[in-house]
Amino acid sequence: MPRPDPRPIRFYNALSRRVEAFEPITPGKVLMYGCGPTVYDFAHIGNFRTFVFNDVLRRSLEVLGYEVHQVMNLTDVGHMTDDAVADGAGEDKMAVAAQRIQQAKKAGAAHLDAIDNPDDPYQVAAFYADAFVQDARRLGLKVAGEPENLRKATGAIPQIVALIEKLVAKDHAYVGPDGAVYFDVQSFPRYGQLSGNTLDALREGSGGRIDDANQQAKKHPADFLLWKPDPSHLMKWDSPWGAGYPGWHVECSALAMDALGAETIDIHTGGEDLVFPHHECELAQSCAATGAESFANYWLHGRFLMVDGKKMSKSAGTFFTVRDVLEGRATGRATDPAALRFELLKSHYRKPANFTAQGLTASGANVAKLRAVRDALVAQLGGAEAAEDRVAAIDPQALAEHEGVVAFEEALADDLNTAAAIAAVFEHANRTTGDAEPAVALAVLRHFDRVLGVLDAGAGTSLADSSDNAGSAAGGSDAQAKAAALDAARSAKDFGAADAIRAELVEAGYDVKTTPGGTVVSKKLA
């Protein structure tokens, strides 16, 4: 339940290019929209860094006292291959997916057997949408458990058509000689305010594209597609401009306004690659249609995820999906979803992050330590049932004033500083000893996990395999369990037990290292 006095928050607003105090439109309530995946392939871990950022943002707002209505779109039509520019050129990515899937199935890709007909874009979209939801649930994204808040573009065609009709009626859009409907960027003087692009710069940077047939149909090179008439396209709907399908940008405006029930929302999120053209176009068409000053009052963007210090690359073998990581294809060992979630959230969202096998192992050790502390506290309280009763009896106001909670929440309220928040978490974990009040310590740890979401996540996957780089999964699980027990004993200041567990691991052939995040075990090389 939201607290009666939400904690003040500051966010870096990409629209104003400065850190601002957050003031929701309706006190205590937040309308939040985030761009989701184009469901033509499995989402990769770079995508999921942004999606986890969205989830941490939502959870943080809730912990800080706000009621949040979060919506995410699933783009299942209209996202063109040439998405680096605004004009909507190229092919629909759903059509391109069919060619790729056919080739993969011929090569024996058994994981695509569920797609009986790759030429059916609806089947392709359904397959990858389901895969995204499965991956999102494994990583603890709350919106993945709210199907009413995951909106497909194909489910909002009437709203999209109505929005385009409004733009045409207000002379912000026109039908080009090619029959397509374009947004007239010159009709909206504020176009470029989010990304910093000017119309003159966009014209100069068109790179000869203005001579293309697509460009000749437009008044300005930056005019972007709203509706593409194409009766031959497999995904098409009737409209005043002929049978066809919508452009990518207009989908999000229509979906957000319809699903959230407002012409102006509080927060819009996405990856940094969406600032231009996608979010710039969303802002322009939304405000042009409604007359509102802004489509979203705060725009937050997550930075890219690198792999081993470089951009993800299929040719270099560093392009990983969530499944690649969890099932061991990325690093050679299976990984607990909680470890991957921790790895993706541990850095500040506005700083580039670097995914490495070593970092993933450390994140797994961090999760193991937090779980070990939790388990030790539950044991001190006499088991799960007794622990629940003791925690339930704690005064909520006293919990809110706990120094660990205050430090954690202040970090989150400072532009979602997850790195500082995690430091507060481990400072508390390291202080949690047999001398502390275990019920309070456990309640504080659970409060942290309302944002981190790692204590109970990924129960079906062995965390041990992310820390143990040799031996069977069963052997690794046992070793990691002993490492967690070692950390729990150390936290309880039972150093004799900790030494005994360490000796047992060394005798079994493991290297045992103490790190700031907890004990890490690895099989000694022969």
Coordinates of C-alpha atoms in Angstrom, one line a residue:
M1 CA 0.0 0.0 0.0
P2 CA 1.3 3.5 -0.8
R3 CA 2.5 5.4 2.2
P4 CA 0.5 8.6 3.0
D5 CA 3.4 10.8 2.4
P6 CA 5.3 9.9 -0.8
R7 CA 9.1 10.6 -0.6
P8 CA 10.2 13.5 -2.9
I9 CA 12.0 12.2 -6.0
R10 CA 14.4 13.8 -8.5
F11 CA 14.8 12.5 -12.1
Y12 CA 16.9 13.5 -15.0
N13 CA 14.3 14.6 -17.6
A14 CA 15.6 14.2 -21.1
L15 CA 13.1 16.8 -22.3
S16 CA 14.6 19.6 -20.1
R17 CA 18.1 18.0 -20.0
R18 CA 18.4 18.5 -16.3
V19 CA 17.5 16.9 -13.0
E20 CA 14.1 17.9 -11.8
A21 CA 11.9 17.4 -8.8
F22 CA 9.2 14.8 -9.8
E23 CA 5.7 16.1 -9.6
P24 CA 3.0 13.8 -10.8
I25 CA -0.1 15.1 -12.5
T26 CA -2.3 13.6 -9.8
P27 CA -0.6 13.6 -6.4
G28 CA 0.4 10.2 -5.3
K29 CA -0.4 8.5 -8.6
V30 CA 1.9 7.9 -11.6
L31 CA 0.9 7.1 -15.2
M32 CA 4.0 5.4 -16.8
Y33 CA 4.5 4.1 -20.3
G34 CA 7.5 2.2 -21.6
C35 CA 8.3 1.0 -25.1
G36 CA 8.5 -2.7 -25.2
P37 CA 9.9 -5.2 -27.8
T38 CA 9.2 -5.7 -31.4
V39 CA 8.1 -9.3 -31.3
Y40 CA 9.9 -10.6 -34.4
D41 CA 12.8 -12.3 -32.5
F42 CA 13.9 -13.1 -28.9
A43 CA 14.7 -10.0 -26.9
H44 CA 18.4 -9.7 -26.1
I45 CA 20.0 -8.8 -22.7
G46 CA 20.5 -5.2 -23.9
N47 CA 16.8 -4.9 -24.5
F48 CA 16.2 -6.4 -21.1
R49 CA 18.5 -3.9 -19.4
T50 CA 16.0 -1.3 -20.4
F51 CA 13.0 -3.5 -19.4
V52 CA 14.6 -4.2 -16.0
F53 CA 15.2 -0.5 -15.6
N54 CA 11.5 0.1 -16.2
D55 CA 10.6 -2.5 -13.6
V56 CA 13.0 -1.1 -11.0
L57 CA 11.6 2.4 -11.7
R58 CA 8.1 1.2 -11.2
R59 CA 9.0 -0.8 -8.0
S60 CA 10.9 2.2 -6.6
L61 CA 8.0 4.6 -7.2
E62 CA 5.7 2.1 -5.3
V63 CA 8.2 1.7 -2.4
L64 CA 8.5 5.5 -2.2
G65 CA 4.8 5.8 -1.8
Y66 CA 3.2 6.2 -5.3
E67 CA 0.5 4.2 -6.9
V68 CA 1.7 3.3 -10.4
H69 CA -0.2 2.3 -13.5
Q70 CA 2.5 0.9 -15.9
V71 CA 1.8 0.0 -19.5
M72 CA 4.2 -1.5 -22.1
N73 CA 3.5 -2.1 -25.8
L74 CA 4.4 -5.1 -27.9
T75 CA 5.0 -4.0 -31.4
D76 CA 3.6 -6.7 -33.7
V77 CA 3.2 -4.6 -36.9
G78 CA 4.6 -1.5 -38.5
H79 CA 8.2 -1.4 -37.2
M80 CA 10.2 -0.9 -40.3
T81 CA 13.7 -2.1 -41.0
D82 CA 15.0 1.4 -41.6
D83 CA 14.1 2.7 -38.1
A84 CA 17.2 4.9 -37.7
V85 CA 15.4 7.7 -39.6
A86 CA 11.8 8.9 -39.2
D87 CA 10.4 8.2 -42.6
G88 CA 9.3 4.6 -42.2
A89 CA 11.2 3.2 -45.2
G90 CA 12.2 -0.4 -45.6
E91 CA 10.2 -3.5 -44.9
D92 CA 8.0 -4.4 -42.0
K93 CA 10.2 -6.4 -39.5
M94 CA 7.5 -9.0 -39.1
A95 CA 7.8 -9.8 -42.8
V96 CA 11.6 -10.0 -42.6
A97 CA 11.3 -12.4 -39.6
A98 CA 9.5 -14.9 -41.8
Q99 CA 12.5 -15.2 -44.1
R100 CA 14.9 -15.6 -41.1
I101 CA 12.7 -18.3 -39.4
Q102 CA 12.4 -20.3 -42.6
Q103 CA 16.2 -20.4 -43.0
A104 CA 16.6 -21.3 -39.3
K105 CA 14.1 -24.1 -39.5
K106 CA 15.8 -25.5 -42.5
A107 CA 19.0 -25.5 -40.5
G108 CA 17.3 -27.6 -37.8
A109 CA 16.4 -24.9 -35.2
A110 CA 14.1 -27.1 -33.1
H111 CA 13.2 -24.3 -30.7
L112 CA 11.1 -22.8 -33.6
D113 CA 9.1 -25.9 -34.2
A114 CA 6.0 -24.2 -32.6
I115 CA 5.9 -21.9 -35.6
D116 CA 4.1 -24.1 -38.1
N117 CA 3.8 -21.4 -40.8
P118 CA 6.6 -18.8 -40.8
D119 CA 4.7 -16.9 -43.5
D120 CA 2.0 -16.1 -41.0
P121 CA 3.1 -12.9 -39.2
Y122 CA 0.4 -13.3 -36.6
Q123 CA 1.8 -16.7 -35.6
V124 CA 5.4 -15.4 -35.6
A125 CA 4.3 -12.4 -33.4
A126 CA 2.4 -14.7 -31.0
F127 CA 5.4 -17.0 -30.6
Y128 CA 7.8 -14.2 -29.8
A129 CA 5.4 -12.3 -27.6
D130 CA 4.9 -15.4 -25.5
A131 CA 8.7 -15.9 -25.4
F132 CA 9.1 -12.3 -24.2
V133 CA 6.5 -12.7 -21.4
Q134 CA 8.2 -15.9 -20.3
D135 CA 11.6 -14.2 -20.1
A136 CA 10.2 -11.1 -18.4
R137 CA 8.5 -13.2 -15.8
R138 CA 11.7 -15.2 -15.1
L139 CA 13.4 -11.8 -14.5
G140 CA 10.7 -10.6 -12.2
L141 CA 9.1 -7.9 -14.3
K142 CA 5.8 -7.0 -12.6
V143 CA 4.1 -5.9 -15.8
A144 CA 4.7 -9.3 -17.3
G145 CA 2.1 -10.6 -14.8
E146 CA -0.4 -8.0 -15.9
P147 CA -1.7 -9.0 -19.4
E148 CA -4.1 -6.1 -19.4
N149 CA -1.1 -3.7 -19.3
L150 CA 0.8 -5.4 -22.1
R151 CA -0.7 -3.9 -25.3
K152 CA -0.2 -5.2 -28.8
A153 CA -0.3 -2.7 -31.6
T154 CA -2.7 -4.9 -33.6
G155 CA -5.2 -4.7 -30.7
A156 CA -5.4 -0.9 -31.1
I157 CA -6.0 -0.3 -34.8
P158 CA -9.3 1.7 -34.3
Q159 CA -7.5 4.0 -31.8
I160 CA -4.6 4.5 -34.2
V161 CA -6.8 5.3 -37.1
A162 CA -8.8 7.8 -35.0
L163 CA -5.6 9.5 -33.9
I164 CA -4.4 9.8 -37.6
E165 CA -7.8 11.2 -38.6
K166 CA -7.5 13.8 -35.9
L167 CA -4.0 14.8 -37.2
V168 CA -5.2 15.0 -40.8
A169 CA -8.2 17.2 -39.7
K170 CA -5.9 19.6 -37.9
D171 CA -3.5 19.8 -40.9
H172 CA -0.7 18.1 -39.1
A173 CA -0.8 15.2 -41.5
Y174 CA -1.4 14.7 -45.2
V175 CA -1.8 12.1 -47.8
G176 CA 1.3 11.9 -50.1
P177 CA 1.3 11.2 -53.8
D178 CA 2.1 7.6 -52.9
G179 CA -1.2 7.3 -51.0
A180 CA 0.6 7.0 -47.6
V181 CA -0.2 9.3 -44.7
Y182 CA 2.7 11.4 -43.3
F183 CA 3.0 13.7 -40.3
D184 CA 4.0 17.2 -41.4
V185 CA 6.9 18.1 -39.1
Q186 CA 6.9 21.7 -40.3
S187 CA 3.4 22.1 -38.9
F188 CA 4.8 21.5 -35.4
P189 CA 7.4 24.1 -34.5
R190 CA 8.6 22.2 -31.4
Y191 CA 9.7 19.2 -33.5
G192 CA 13.3 18.4 -32.3
Q193 CA 12.9 19.6 -28.7
L194 CA 13.5 16.1 -27.2
S195 CA 16.4 15.0 -29.3
G196 CA 17.9 18.4 -30.2
N197 CA 17.6 17.7 -33.9
T198 CA 16.6 20.7 -36.1
L199 CA 14.7 20.4 -39.4
D200 CA 17.5 22.1 -41.3
A201 CA 20.0 19.5 -39.9
L202 CA 17.7 16.7 -40.8
R203 CA 17.3 18.0 -44.3
E204 CA 21.1 18.3 -44.7
G205 CA 21.7 14.9 -43.2
S206 CA 19.2 13.1 -45.5
G207 CA 22.2 11.7 -47.4
G208 CA 20.5 11.8 -50.8
R209 CA 17.4 10.1 -49.5
I210 CA 15.3 13.2 -50.6
D211 CA 15.7 11.9 -54.2
D212 CA 14.1 8.6 -53.3
A213 CA 10.6 7.9 -54.4
N214 CA 9.6 7.7 -50.7
Q215 CA 11.1 11.2 -50.1
Q216 CA 9.6 12.7 -53.2
A217 CA 6.2 11.9 -51.8
K218 CA 6.9 14.0 -48.7
K219 CA 7.0 17.7 -48.0
H220 CA 10.1 17.4 -45.8
P221 CA 12.6 14.6 -45.5
A222 CA 11.8 14.2 -41.8
D223 CA 8.0 13.8 -42.3
F224 CA 7.3 10.3 -40.9
L225 CA 4.9 7.6 -41.8
L226 CA 1.5 7.3 -40.0
W227 CA -0.3 4.9 -42.4
K228 CA 1.0 2.8 -45.2
P229 CA -1.6 1.5 -47.7
D230 CA -0.6 -1.9 -48.9
P231 CA -3.4 -4.3 -49.9
S232 CA -0.8 -7.1 -50.5
H233 CA 0.5 -6.9 -46.9
L234 CA -0.5 -9.9 -44.8
M235 CA -1.3 -7.7 -41.9
K236 CA -3.7 -5.0 -43.1
W237 CA -6.8 -3.2 -42.0
D238 CA -9.4 -1.0 -43.6
S239 CA -8.9 2.8 -43.2
P240 CA -10.0 6.0 -44.9
W241 CA -6.6 5.8 -46.8
G242 CA -7.1 2.3 -48.0
A243 CA -6.2 -1.1 -46.7
G244 CA -2.9 -1.1 -45.0
Y245 CA -1.1 -0.8 -41.6
P246 CA 0.1 1.9 -39.2
G247 CA 3.6 3.3 -38.8
W248 CA 5.6 2.4 -35.7
H249 CA 5.6 5.8 -34.0
V250 CA 1.9 6.5 -34.1
E251 CA 1.2 3.1 -32.4
C252 CA 2.8 4.1 -29.1
S253 CA 0.9 7.4 -28.9
A254 CA -2.5 5.8 -29.5
L255 CA -1.7 2.9 -27.1
A256 CA -0.4 5.0 -24.3
M257 CA -3.4 7.5 -24.4
D258 CA -5.9 4.7 -24.6
A259 CA -4.5 2.4 -22.0
L260 CA -3.6 5.1 -19.5
G261 CA -6.7 7.1 -20.2
A262 CA -4.9 10.5 -20.5
E263 CA -3.6 12.8 -23.2
T264 CA -0.6 13.7 -21.0
I265 CA 1.2 11.1 -18.9
D266 CA 3.7 11.4 -16.1
I267 CA 6.6 9.2 -17.3
H268 CA 7.7 7.8 -20.6
T269 CA 10.7 5.4 -20.7
G270 CA 12.8 3.6 -23.2
G271 CA 16.3 2.9 -24.4
E272 CA 18.6 5.7 -25.4
D273 CA 18.3 4.6 -29.1
L274 CA 14.6 5.5 -29.0
V275 CA 15.1 9.2 -28.3
F276 CA 15.2 9.9 -32.1
P277 CA 13.3 9.2 -34.1
H278 CA 10.7 7.2 -32.1
H279 CA 10.2 9.3 -29.0
E280 CA 10.6 12.6 -30.9
C281 CA 7.8 11.5 -33.3
E282 CA 5.6 10.3 -30.5
L283 CA 5.9 13.7 -28.7
A284 CA 5.2 15.7 -31.9
Q285 CA 2.2 13.7 -33.1
S286 CA 0.6 13.4 -29.6
C287 CA 0.8 17.1 -28.8
A288 CA -0.3 18.1 -32.3
A289 CA -3.4 15.9 -32.0
T290 CA -4.4 16.9 -28.5
G291 CA -3.0 20.5 -28.1
A292 CA -1.3 19.5 -24.9
E293 CA 2.0 21.1 -23.9
S294 CA 3.6 17.7 -23.5
F295 CA 2.8 14.0 -24.2
A296 CA 4.9 13.0 -21.1
N297 CA 6.1 15.3 -18.5
Y298 CA 9.2 13.2 -17.8
W299 CA 11.2 11.2 -20.3
L300 CA 13.7 8.7 -18.9
H301 CA 16.1 6.7 -21.1
G302 CA 18.4 3.8 -20.2
R303 CA 21.9 3.6 -21.6
F304 CA 23.2 0.7 -23.8
L305 CA 24.6 -2.6 -22.5
M306 CA 28.0 -3.6 -23.7
V307 CA 29.4 -7.1 -23.7
D308 CA 33.0 -7.5 -22.7
G309 CA 33.5 -3.8 -23.4
K310 CA 32.1 -3.9 -26.9
K311 CA 28.8 -3.5 -28.7
M312 CA 26.9 -6.8 -29.0
S313 CA 27.6 -8.6 -32.2
K314 CA 26.3 -11.8 -33.7
S315 CA 29.4 -12.2 -35.8
A316 CA 31.7 -11.9 -32.7
G317 CA 29.5 -14.3 -30.8
T318 CA 28.6 -11.7 -28.1
F319 CA 24.9 -11.3 -29.0
F320 CA 23.0 -12.9 -26.1
T321 CA 19.3 -13.4 -25.4
V322 CA 18.0 -14.0 -21.8
R323 CA 17.8 -17.7 -22.6
D324 CA 21.4 -17.8 -23.8
V325 CA 22.5 -16.5 -20.4
L326 CA 20.1 -18.6 -18.2
E327 CA 20.7 -21.8 -20.1
G328 CA 24.5 -21.5 -20.2
R329 CA 25.1 -20.7 -23.9
A330 CA 26.6 -17.3 -23.1
T331 CA 29.1 -18.1 -20.4
G332 CA 29.3 -21.9 -20.4
R333 CA 27.3 -22.3 -17.2
A334 CA 23.7 -21.9 -16.4
T335 CA 22.6 -18.9 -14.4
D336 CA 19.9 -18.1 -11.9
P337 CA 17.5 -15.5 -13.3
A338 CA 18.0 -13.5 -10.1
A339 CA 21.7 -13.3 -10.8
L340 CA 21.0 -11.9 -14.3
R341 CA 18.4 -9.5 -13.0
F342 CA 20.9 -8.2 -10.4
E343 CA 23.6 -7.8 -13.1
L344 CA 21.2 -5.7 -15.2
L345 CA 20.1 -3.4 -12.4
K346 CA 23.3 -2.9 -10.4
S347 CA 24.5 0.1 -12.5
H348 CA 22.9 3.5 -12.7
Y349 CA 20.5 3.5 -15.7
R350 CA 22.1 6.6 -17.2
K351 CA 25.5 5.0 -17.3
P352 CA 26.6 2.4 -19.9
A353 CA 26.8 -1.1 -18.4
N354 CA 29.2 -3.8 -19.3
F355 CA 28.1 -7.5 -19.2
T356 CA 30.9 -10.0 -18.5
A357 CA 31.0 -13.6 -17.2
Q358 CA 33.0 -12.4 -14.2
G359 CA 30.4 -9.7 -13.4
L360 CA 27.6 -12.2 -13.7
T361 CA 29.4 -14.5 -11.3
A362 CA 29.8 -11.7 -8.8
S363 CA 26.1 -10.9 -9.1
G364 CA 25.2 -14.5 -8.4
A365 CA 27.4 -14.4 -5.3
N366 CA 25.6 -11.2 -4.2
V367 CA 22.2 -12.8 -4.6
A368 CA 23.5 -15.9 -2.7
K369 CA 24.7 -13.7 0.2
L370 CA 21.4 -11.9 0.5
R371 CA 19.5 -15.2 0.5
A372 CA 21.9 -16.6 3.0
V373 CA 21.3 -13.6 5.3
R374 CA 17.6 -14.0 4.9
D375 CA 17.7 -17.7 5.7
A376 CA 19.9 -17.1 8.7
L377 CA 17.4 -14.5 10.1
V378 CA 14.4 -16.8 9.5
A379 CA 16.3 -19.5 11.4
Q380 CA 17.0 -17.2 14.3
L381 CA 13.3 -16.4 14.5
G382 CA 12.3 -20.0 14.7
G383 CA 11.3 -20.8 11.2
A384 CA 9.2 -19.3 8.4
E385 CA 5.9 -19.2 10.3
A386 CA 7.3 -17.6 13.4
A387 CA 9.3 -15.1 11.3
E388 CA 6.1 -14.0 9.5
D389 CA 4.4 -13.3 12.8
R390 CA 7.4 -11.3 14.2
V391 CA 7.8 -9.3 11.0
A392 CA 4.0 -8.5 10.9
A393 CA 4.2 -7.1 14.4
I394 CA 6.8 -4.4 13.5
D395 CA 5.5 -0.8 13.5
P396 CA 5.5 0.4 9.8
Q397 CA 6.6 3.9 10.9
A398 CA 9.6 2.5 12.8
L399 CA 10.5 0.5 9.7
A400 CA 10.3 3.6 7.5
E401 CA 12.6 5.4 9.9
H402 CA 15.2 2.6 10.0
E403 CA 18.6 4.0 8.9
G404 CA 19.0 1.2 6.3
V405 CA 15.6 2.0 4.8
V406 CA 16.2 5.7 4.8
A407 CA 19.6 5.3 3.0
F408 CA 18.1 2.9 0.5
E409 CA 15.1 5.1 -0.3
E410 CA 17.2 8.3 -0.5
A411 CA 19.4 6.6 -3.1
L412 CA 16.4 5.6 -5.2
A413 CA 14.9 9.0 -4.9
D414 CA 18.1 10.5 -6.3
D415 CA 17.4 9.8 -10.0
L416 CA 17.1 6.1 -9.3
N417 CA 20.7 5.6 -8.1
T418 CA 20.6 1.8 -7.9
A419 CA 24.4 1.6 -7.3
A420 CA 24.1 3.6 -4.1
A421 CA 20.9 1.8 -3.1
I422 CA 22.7 -1.6 -3.4
A423 CA 25.6 -0.2 -1.3
A424 CA 23.0 0.5 1.4
V425 CA 21.6 -3.0 1.1
F426 CA 25.0 -4.7 1.7
E427 CA 25.9 -2.3 4.5
H428 CA 22.7 -3.5 6.2
A429 CA 23.5 -7.2 5.3
N430 CA 27.0 -6.9 6.7
R431 CA 25.6 -5.4 10.0
T432 CA 23.0 -8.1 10.4
T433 CA 24.5 -10.3 13.0
G434 CA 23.3 -12.3 16.0
D435 CA 23.3 -9.2 18.1
A436 CA 20.8 -7.4 15.9
E437 CA 17.0 -7.6 16.3
P438 CA 16.4 -10.3 13.7
A439 CA 12.7 -9.5 12.9
V440 CA 13.6 -5.9 12.1
A441 CA 16.6 -6.9 10.1
L442 CA 14.5 -9.3 8.1
A443 CA 11.8 -6.7 7.5
V444 CA 14.4 -4.3 6.2
L445 CA 15.8 -6.9 3.9
R446 CA 12.4 -7.7 2.5
H447 CA 11.7 -4.0 2.0
F448 CA 14.9 -3.8 -0.1
D449 CA 13.7 -6.8 -2.1
R450 CA 10.5 -5.0 -3.1
V451 CA 12.7 -3.2 -5.5
L452 CA 15.6 -5.7 -6.1
G453 CA 13.2 -8.6 -6.6
V454 CA 15.9 -11.3 -6.2
L455 CA 15.3 -13.1 -2.9
D456 CA 12.7 -15.5 -4.3
A457 CA 13.2 -15.2 -8.0
G458 CA 14.5 -18.0 -10.2
A459 CA 13.8 -20.8 -7.9
G460 CA 13.8 -23.3 -10.8
T461 CA 17.4 -22.5 -12.0
S462 CA 20.6 -23.3 -10.1
L463 CA 22.5 -20.3 -9.0
A464 CA 25.4 -22.5 -8.3
D465 CA 26.0 -23.1 -12.0
S466 CA 26.8 -19.4 -12.4
S467 CA 29.5 -19.5 -9.7
D468 CA 30.9 -23.0 -10.2
N469 CA 32.7 -23.3 -13.5
A470 CA 33.3 -27.1 -13.5
G471 CA 31.6 -30.2 -12.4
S472 CA 28.0 -31.3 -12.5
A473 CA 25.1 -29.1 -11.8
A474 CA 24.3 -31.1 -8.7
G475 CA 27.9 -30.8 -7.4
G476 CA 27.9 -27.1 -8.1
S477 CA 24.6 -26.6 -6.3
D478 CA 26.0 -28.3 -3.2
A479 CA 29.1 -26.1 -3.3
Q480 CA 27.2 -22.9 -3.7
A481 CA 24.8 -24.0 -0.9
K482 CA 27.9 -24.5 1.4
A483 CA 29.2 -21.1 0.3
A484 CA 25.9 -19.5 1.3
A485 CA 26.0 -21.3 4.6
L486 CA 29.5 -20.0 5.1
D487 CA 28.3 -16.4 4.6
A488 CA 25.4 -17.0 7.0
A489 CA 27.7 -18.4 9.7
R490 CA 30.1 -15.4 9.3
S491 CA 27.1 -13.0 9.5
A492 CA 26.1 -14.6 12.7
K493 CA 29.7 -14.3 14.0
D494 CA 29.9 -18.1 14.2
F495 CA 33.5 -18.1 12.9
G496 CA 34.2 -21.7 14.0
A497 CA 31.4 -23.0 11.7
A498 CA 32.5 -20.7 8.9
D499 CA 36.0 -22.1 9.1
A500 CA 34.7 -25.6 9.1
I501 CA 32.6 -25.1 6.0
R502 CA 35.6 -23.4 4.2
A503 CA 37.8 -26.4 5.1
E504 CA 35.2 -28.8 3.7
L505 CA 35.0 -26.9 0.4
V506 CA 38.8 -26.8 0.0
E507 CA 39.0 -30.6 0.8
A508 CA 36.4 -31.2 -2.0
G509 CA 38.7 -29.5 -4.5
Y510 CA 37.2 -25.9 -4.6
D511 CA 39.0 -22.6 -4.5
V512 CA 37.2 -20.4 -2.0
K513 CA 37.4 -16.6 -2.3
T514 CA 35.9 -14.0 0.0
T515 CA 34.6 -11.0 -2.0
P516 CA 32.7 -7.9 -1.0
G517 CA 29.6 -9.5 -2.3
G518 CA 30.1 -12.8 -0.5
T519 CA 31.9 -16.2 -0.9
V520 CA 32.6 -17.3 -4.4
V521 CA 33.6 -20.9 -5.1
S522 CA 35.2 -22.4 -8.2
K523 CA 36.5 -25.8 -9.1
K524 CA 40.3 -26.0 -9.0
L525 CA 41.9 -26.8 -12.3
A526 CA 43.6 -30.2 -12.6

